[in-house]
mmCIF file of C-alpha atoms in Angstrom:
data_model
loop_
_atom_site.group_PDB
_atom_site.id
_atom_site.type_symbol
_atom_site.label_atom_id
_atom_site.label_comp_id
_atom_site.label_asym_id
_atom_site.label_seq_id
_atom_site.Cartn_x
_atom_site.Cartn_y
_atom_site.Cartn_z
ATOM 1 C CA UNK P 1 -98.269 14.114 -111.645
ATOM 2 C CA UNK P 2 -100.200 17.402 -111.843
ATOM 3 C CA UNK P 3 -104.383 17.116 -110.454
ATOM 4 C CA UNK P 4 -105.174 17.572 -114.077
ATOM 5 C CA UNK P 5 -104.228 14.023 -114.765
ATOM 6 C CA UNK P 6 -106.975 12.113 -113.052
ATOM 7 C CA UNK P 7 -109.085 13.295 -115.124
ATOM 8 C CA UNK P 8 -107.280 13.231 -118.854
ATOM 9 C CA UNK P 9 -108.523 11.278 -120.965
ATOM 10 C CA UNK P 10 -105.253 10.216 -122.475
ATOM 11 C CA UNK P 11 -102.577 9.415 -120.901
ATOM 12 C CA UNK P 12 -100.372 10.834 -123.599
ATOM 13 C CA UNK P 13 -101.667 13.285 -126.395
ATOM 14 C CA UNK P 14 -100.328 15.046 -129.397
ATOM 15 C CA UNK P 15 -102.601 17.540 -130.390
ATOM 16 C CA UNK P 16 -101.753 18.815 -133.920
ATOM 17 C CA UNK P 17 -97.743 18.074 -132.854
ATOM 18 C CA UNK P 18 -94.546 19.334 -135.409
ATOM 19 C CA UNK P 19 -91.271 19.342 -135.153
ATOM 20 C CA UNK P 20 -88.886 21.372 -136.896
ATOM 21 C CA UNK P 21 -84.889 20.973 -136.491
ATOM 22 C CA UNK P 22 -83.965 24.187 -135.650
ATOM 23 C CA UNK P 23 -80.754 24.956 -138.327
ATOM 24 C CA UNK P 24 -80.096 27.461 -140.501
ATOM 25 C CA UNK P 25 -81.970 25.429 -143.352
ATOM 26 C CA UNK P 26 -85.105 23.959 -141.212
ATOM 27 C CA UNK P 27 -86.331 20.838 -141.604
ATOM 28 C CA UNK P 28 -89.479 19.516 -141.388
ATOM 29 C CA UNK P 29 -90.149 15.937 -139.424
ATOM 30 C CA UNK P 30 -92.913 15.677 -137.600
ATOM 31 C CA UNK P 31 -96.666 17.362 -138.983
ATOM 32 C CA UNK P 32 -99.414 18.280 -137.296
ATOM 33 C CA UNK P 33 -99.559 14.732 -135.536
ATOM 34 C CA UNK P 34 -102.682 14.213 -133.468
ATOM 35 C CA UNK P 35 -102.919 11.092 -131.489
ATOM 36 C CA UNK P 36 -104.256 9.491 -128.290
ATOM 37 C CA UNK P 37 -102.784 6.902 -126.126
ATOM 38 C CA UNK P 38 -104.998 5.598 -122.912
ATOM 39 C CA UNK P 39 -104.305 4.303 -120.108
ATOM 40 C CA UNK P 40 -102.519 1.012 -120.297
ATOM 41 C CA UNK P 41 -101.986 0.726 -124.124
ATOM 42 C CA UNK P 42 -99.193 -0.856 -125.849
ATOM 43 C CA UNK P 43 -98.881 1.618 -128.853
ATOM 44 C CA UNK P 44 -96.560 0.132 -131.771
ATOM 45 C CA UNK P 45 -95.231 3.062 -133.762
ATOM 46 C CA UNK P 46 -94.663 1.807 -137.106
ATOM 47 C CA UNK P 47 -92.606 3.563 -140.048
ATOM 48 C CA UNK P 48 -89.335 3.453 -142.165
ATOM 49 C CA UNK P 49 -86.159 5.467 -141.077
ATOM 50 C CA UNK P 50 -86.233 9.273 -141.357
ATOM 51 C CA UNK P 51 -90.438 8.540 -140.997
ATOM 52 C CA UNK P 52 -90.326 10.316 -137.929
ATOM 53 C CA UNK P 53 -90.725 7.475 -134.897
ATOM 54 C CA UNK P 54 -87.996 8.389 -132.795
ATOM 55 C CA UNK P 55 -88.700 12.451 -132.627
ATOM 56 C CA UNK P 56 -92.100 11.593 -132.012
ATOM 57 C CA UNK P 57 -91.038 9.430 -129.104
ATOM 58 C CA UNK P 58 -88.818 12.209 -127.882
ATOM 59 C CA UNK P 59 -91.304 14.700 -127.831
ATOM 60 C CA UNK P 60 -93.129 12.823 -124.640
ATOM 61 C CA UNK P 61 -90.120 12.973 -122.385
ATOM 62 C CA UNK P 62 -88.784 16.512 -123.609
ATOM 63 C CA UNK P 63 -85.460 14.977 -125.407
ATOM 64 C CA UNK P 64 -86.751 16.950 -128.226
ATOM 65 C CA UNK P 65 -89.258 19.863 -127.916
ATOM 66 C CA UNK P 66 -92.453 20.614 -129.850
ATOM 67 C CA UNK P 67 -92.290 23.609 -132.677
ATOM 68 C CA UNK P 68 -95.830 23.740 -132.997
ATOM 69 C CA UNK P 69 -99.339 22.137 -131.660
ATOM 70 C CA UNK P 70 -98.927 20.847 -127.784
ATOM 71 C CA UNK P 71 -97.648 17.483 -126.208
ATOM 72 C CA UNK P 72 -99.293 16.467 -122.858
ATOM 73 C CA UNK P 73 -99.074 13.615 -120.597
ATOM 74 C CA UNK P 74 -101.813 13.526 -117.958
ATOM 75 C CA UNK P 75 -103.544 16.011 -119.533
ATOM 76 C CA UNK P 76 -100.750 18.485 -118.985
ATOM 77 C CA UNK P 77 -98.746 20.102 -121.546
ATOM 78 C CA UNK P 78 -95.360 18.766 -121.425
ATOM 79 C CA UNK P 79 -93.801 22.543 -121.163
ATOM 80 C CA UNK P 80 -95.679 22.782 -118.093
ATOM 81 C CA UNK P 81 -93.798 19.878 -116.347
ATOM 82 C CA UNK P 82 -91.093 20.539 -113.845
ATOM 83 C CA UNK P 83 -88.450 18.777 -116.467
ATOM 84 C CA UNK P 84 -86.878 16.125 -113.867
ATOM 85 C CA UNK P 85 -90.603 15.507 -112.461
ATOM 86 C CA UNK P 86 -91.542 14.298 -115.851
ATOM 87 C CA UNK P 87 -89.156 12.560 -116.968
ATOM 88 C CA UNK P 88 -89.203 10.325 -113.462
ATOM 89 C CA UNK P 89 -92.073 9.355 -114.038
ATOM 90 C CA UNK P 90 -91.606 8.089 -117.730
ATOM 91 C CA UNK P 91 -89.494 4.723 -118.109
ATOM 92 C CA UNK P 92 -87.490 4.723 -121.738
ATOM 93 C CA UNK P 93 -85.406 1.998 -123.420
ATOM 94 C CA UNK P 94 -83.132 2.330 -126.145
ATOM 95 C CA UNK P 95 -81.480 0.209 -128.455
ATOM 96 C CA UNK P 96 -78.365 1.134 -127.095
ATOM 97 C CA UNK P 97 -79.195 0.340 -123.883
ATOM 98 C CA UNK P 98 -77.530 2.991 -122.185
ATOM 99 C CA UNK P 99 -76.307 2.007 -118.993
ATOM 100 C CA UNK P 100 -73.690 3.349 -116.539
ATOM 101 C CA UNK P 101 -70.713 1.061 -117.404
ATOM 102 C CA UNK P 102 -69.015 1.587 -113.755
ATOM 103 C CA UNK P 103 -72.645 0.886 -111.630
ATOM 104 C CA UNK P 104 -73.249 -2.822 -110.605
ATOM 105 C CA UNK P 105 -76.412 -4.382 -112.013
ATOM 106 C CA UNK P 106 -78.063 -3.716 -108.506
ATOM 107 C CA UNK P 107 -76.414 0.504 -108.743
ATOM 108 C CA UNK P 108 -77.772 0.553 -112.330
ATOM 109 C CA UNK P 109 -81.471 -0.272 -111.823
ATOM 110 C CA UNK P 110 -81.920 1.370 -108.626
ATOM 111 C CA UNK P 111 -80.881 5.133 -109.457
ATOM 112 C CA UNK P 112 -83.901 6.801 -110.123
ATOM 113 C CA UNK P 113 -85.405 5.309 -106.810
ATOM 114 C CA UNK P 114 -82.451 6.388 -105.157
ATOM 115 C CA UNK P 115 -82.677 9.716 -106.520
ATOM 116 C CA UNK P 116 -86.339 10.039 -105.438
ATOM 117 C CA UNK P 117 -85.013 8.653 -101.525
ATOM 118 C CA UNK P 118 -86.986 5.563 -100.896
ATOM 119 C CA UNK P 119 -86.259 4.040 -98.002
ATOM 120 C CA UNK P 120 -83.701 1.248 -98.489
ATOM 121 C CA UNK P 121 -85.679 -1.592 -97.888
ATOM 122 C CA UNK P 122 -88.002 -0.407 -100.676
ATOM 123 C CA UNK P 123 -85.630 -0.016 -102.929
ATOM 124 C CA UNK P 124 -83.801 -3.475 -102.032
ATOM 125 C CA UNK P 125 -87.290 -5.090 -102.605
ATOM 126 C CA UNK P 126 -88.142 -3.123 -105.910
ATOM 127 C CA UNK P 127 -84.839 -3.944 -106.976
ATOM 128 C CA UNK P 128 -85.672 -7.885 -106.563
ATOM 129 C CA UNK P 129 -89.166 -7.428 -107.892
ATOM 130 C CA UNK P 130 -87.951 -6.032 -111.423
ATOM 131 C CA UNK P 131 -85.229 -8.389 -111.824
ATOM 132 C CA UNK P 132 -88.163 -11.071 -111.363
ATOM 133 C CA UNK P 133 -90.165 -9.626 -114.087
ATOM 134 C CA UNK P 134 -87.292 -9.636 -117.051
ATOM 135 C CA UNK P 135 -86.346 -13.199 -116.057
ATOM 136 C CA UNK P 136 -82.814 -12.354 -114.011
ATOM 137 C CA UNK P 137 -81.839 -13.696 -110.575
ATOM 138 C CA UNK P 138 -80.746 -11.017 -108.316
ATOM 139 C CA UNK P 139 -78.530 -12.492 -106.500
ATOM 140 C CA UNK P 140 -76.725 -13.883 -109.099
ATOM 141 C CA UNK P 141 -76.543 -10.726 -111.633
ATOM 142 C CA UNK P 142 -76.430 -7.764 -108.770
ATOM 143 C CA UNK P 143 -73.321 -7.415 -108.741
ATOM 144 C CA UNK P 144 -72.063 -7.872 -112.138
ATOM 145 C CA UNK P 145 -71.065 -4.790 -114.408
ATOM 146 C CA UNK P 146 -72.786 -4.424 -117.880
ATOM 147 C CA UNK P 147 -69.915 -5.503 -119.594
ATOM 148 C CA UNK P 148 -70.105 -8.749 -117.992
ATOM 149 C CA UNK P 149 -73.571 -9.569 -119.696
ATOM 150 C CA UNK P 150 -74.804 -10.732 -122.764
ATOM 151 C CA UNK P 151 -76.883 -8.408 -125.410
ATOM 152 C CA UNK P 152 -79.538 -9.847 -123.753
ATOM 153 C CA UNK P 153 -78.791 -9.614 -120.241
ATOM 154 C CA UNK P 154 -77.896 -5.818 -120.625
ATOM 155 C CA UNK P 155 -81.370 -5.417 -122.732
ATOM 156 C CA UNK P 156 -83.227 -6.656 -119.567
ATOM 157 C CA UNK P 157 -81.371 -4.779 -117.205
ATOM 158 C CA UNK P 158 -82.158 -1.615 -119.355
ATOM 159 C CA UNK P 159 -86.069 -2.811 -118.956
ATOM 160 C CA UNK P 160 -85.565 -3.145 -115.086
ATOM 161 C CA UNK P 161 -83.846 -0.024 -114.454
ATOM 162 C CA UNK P 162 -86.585 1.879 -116.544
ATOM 163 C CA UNK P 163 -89.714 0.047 -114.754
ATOM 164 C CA UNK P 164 -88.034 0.519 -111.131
ATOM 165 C CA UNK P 165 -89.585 3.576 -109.926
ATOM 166 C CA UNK P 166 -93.032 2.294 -111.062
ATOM 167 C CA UNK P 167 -93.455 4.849 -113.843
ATOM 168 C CA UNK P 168 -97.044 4.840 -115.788
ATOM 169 C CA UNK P 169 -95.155 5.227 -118.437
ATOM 170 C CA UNK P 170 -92.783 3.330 -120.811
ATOM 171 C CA UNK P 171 -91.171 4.318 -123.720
ATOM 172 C CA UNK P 172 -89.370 1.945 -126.052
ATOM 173 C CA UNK P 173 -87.290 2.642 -128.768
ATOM 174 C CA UNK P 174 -86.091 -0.501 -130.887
ATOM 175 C CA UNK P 175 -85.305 -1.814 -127.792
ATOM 176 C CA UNK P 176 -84.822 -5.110 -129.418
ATOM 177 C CA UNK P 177 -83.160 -3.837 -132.915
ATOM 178 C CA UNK P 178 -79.601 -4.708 -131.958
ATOM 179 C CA UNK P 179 -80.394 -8.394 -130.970
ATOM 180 C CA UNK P 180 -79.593 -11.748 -132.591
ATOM 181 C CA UNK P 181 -82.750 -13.308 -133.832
ATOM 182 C CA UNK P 182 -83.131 -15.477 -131.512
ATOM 183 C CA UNK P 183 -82.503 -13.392 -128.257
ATOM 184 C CA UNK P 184 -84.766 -11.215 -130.144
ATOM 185 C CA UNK P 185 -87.722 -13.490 -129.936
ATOM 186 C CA UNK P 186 -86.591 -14.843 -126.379
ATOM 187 C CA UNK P 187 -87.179 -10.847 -125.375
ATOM 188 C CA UNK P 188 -89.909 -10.236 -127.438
ATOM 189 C CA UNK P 189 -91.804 -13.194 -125.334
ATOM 190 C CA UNK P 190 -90.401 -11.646 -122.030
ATOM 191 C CA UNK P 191 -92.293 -8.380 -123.123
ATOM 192 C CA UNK P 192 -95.256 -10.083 -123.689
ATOM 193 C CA UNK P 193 -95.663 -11.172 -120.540
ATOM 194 C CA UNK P 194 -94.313 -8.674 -118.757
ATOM 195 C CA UNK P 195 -96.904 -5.923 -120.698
ATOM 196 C CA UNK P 196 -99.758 -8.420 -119.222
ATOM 197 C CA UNK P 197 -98.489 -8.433 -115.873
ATOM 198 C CA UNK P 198 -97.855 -5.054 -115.160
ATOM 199 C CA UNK P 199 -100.230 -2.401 -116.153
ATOM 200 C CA UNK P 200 -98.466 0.187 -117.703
ATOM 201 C CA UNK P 201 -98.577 2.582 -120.719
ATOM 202 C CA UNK P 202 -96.122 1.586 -123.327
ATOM 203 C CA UNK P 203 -95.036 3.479 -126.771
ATOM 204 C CA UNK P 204 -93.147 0.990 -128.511
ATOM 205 C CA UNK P 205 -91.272 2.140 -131.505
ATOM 206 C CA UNK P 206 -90.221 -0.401 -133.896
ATOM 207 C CA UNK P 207 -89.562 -0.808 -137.965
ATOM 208 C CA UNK P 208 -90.356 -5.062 -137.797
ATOM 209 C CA UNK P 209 -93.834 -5.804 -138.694
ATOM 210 C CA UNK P 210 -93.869 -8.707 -136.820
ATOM 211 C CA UNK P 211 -93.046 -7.061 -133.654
ATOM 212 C CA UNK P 212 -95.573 -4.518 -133.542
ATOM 213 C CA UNK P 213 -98.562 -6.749 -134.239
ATOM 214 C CA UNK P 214 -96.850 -9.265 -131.649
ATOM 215 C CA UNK P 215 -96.621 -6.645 -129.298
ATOM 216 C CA UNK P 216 -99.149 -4.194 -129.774
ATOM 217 C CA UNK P 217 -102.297 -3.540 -128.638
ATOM 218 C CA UNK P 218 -102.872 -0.888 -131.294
ATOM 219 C CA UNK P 219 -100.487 -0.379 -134.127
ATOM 220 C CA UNK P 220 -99.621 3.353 -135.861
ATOM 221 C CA UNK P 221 -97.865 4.207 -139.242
ATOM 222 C CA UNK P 222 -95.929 7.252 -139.333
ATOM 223 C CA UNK P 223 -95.220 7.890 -143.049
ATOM 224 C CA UNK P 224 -92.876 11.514 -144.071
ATOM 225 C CA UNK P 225 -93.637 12.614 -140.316
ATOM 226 C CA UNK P 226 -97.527 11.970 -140.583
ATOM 227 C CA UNK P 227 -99.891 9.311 -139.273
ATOM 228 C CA UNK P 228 -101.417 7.295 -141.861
ATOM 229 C CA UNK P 229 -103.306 4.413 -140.109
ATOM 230 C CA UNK P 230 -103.956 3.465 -136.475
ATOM 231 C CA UNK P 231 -105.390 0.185 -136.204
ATOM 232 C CA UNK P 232 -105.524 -2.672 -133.506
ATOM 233 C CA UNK P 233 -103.439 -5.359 -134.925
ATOM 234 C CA UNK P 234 -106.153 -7.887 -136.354
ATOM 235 C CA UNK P 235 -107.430 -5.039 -138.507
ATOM 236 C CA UNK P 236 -103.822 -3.098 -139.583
ATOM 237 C CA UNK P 237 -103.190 -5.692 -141.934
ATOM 238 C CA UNK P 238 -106.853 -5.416 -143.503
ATOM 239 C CA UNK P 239 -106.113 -1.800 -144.255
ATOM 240 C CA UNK P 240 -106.128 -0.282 -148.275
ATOM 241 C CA UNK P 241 -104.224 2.242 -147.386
ATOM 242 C CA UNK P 242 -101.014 2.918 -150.022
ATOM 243 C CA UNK P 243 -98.591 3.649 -147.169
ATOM 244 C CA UNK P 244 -99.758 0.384 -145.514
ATOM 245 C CA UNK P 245 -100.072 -1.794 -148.672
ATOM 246 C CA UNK P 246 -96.434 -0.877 -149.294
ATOM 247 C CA UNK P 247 -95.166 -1.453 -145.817
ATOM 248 C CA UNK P 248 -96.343 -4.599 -145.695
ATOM 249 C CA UNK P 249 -95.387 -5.845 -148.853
ATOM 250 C CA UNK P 250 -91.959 -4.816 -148.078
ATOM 251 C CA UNK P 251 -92.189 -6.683 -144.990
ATOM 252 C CA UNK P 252 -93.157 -9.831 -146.379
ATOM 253 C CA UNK P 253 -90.463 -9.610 -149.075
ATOM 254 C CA UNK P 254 -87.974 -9.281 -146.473
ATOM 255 C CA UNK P 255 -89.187 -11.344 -143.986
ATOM 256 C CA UNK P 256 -91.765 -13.994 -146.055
ATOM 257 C CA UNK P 257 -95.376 -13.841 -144.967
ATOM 258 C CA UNK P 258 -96.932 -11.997 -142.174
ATOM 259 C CA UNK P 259 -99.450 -13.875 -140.480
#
């Protein structure tokens, strides 16, 4: 990470962020987004479909670049990174998982630590320490192939693979969304703990109420490619904001009351 970062005071930044898909009739998604994420936060990104979360996700890793304002992580802009450098050092989960379906288990998890060269021992006992963390035996799972694994065996492995080269950072996108209910919660729990344990800093974009205050230590609205509210999660609910009020009212009319 660039010298600049020990002394950011966010971790990640958008400083007045947009994004515009580039088409012959542009479209606006993301405006003038400013927002601060420290060092170890869980930030829940809140917001219906087309609100935004996902570009705004995108924008930290350089999946999707910035058309106006500035991105930076460590207190560098992300179009100063060296592209692979960056994106090393940021772990991201998808709902899709996303995982090499001819790599082993063990092959799957370890290939960013490959690709950096550590030394095989520390990659054979990183491998066994993030297996530990999402609740999977090594030895047992190692050599299986994703398709040999549950939903939510493959949704773990996708969580181990992204935390094995010790990124600060972890990005999240409905990682969760495709489960059953009750693998769902099992997972949920798993993150809990595991976002204790280890200190890193986690963006965490979901469209469940539930989840976010669960899971967050601070909880955003994106509304039409805007924030609305940032709140920590005992006070988001407390919040007379429209966009909120009607967020969680649909929640609870989909889901019954939100505690």
């Amino acid at each position: 990470m660039p010298e600049a970062a020990a002394f950011a005071e966010y971790v990640i930044e958008f400083r007045q962020a947009g994004y515009v898909v580039p088409s012959k009739t542009p479209r606006s998604i993301l405006h003038e987004v400013s927002l601060g994420v420290t060092d170890g936060e869980v930030l829940a990104i809140l917001g219906r479909s087309g609100s935004g979360k996902t570009s705004l996700v995108k924008l930290i890793n350089r999946i999707l670049g910035f058309t106006s304002g500035d991105v930076l992580v460590g207190g560098t802009s992300v179009s100063e990174w060296n592209l692979i450098q960056l994106r090393r050092g940021i772990g991201y989960v998808i709902q899709e998982i996303g995982l090499f379906p001819h790599l082993t288990v063990r092959d799957n998890v370890c290939i960013v630590p490959e690709l950096e060269r550590w030394p095989l021992d520390r990659i054979h006992r990183r491998f066994l320490e993030v297996m530990a963390l999402v609740g999977l035996n090594a030895d047992e799972f190692g050599n299986r192939y994703p398709r040999q694994l549950s939903g939510g065996q493959r949704q773990r492995v996708g969580v181990a693979r992204a935390l094995a080269a010790d990124p600060r950072i972890l990005l999240m996108d409905e990682p969760f969304g495709a489960l059953d209910p009750i693998t769902r919660a099992e997972l949920q729990q798993v993150f809990l703990d595991l976002s204790r344990r280890v200190r890193k800093t986690i963006v965490l974009v979901t469209h469940d109420l539930r989840e976010a205050l669960l899971l967050g230590t601070r909880v955003v609205l994106l509304h039409a490619g805007r924030v609305v509210a940032s709140a920590s999660p005992e006070e988001f609910l407390k919040l007379q904001q429209p966009e909120v009020r009607e967020f969680v009212a649909a929640s609870e009319l989909r889901l019954g009351h939100i505690p």
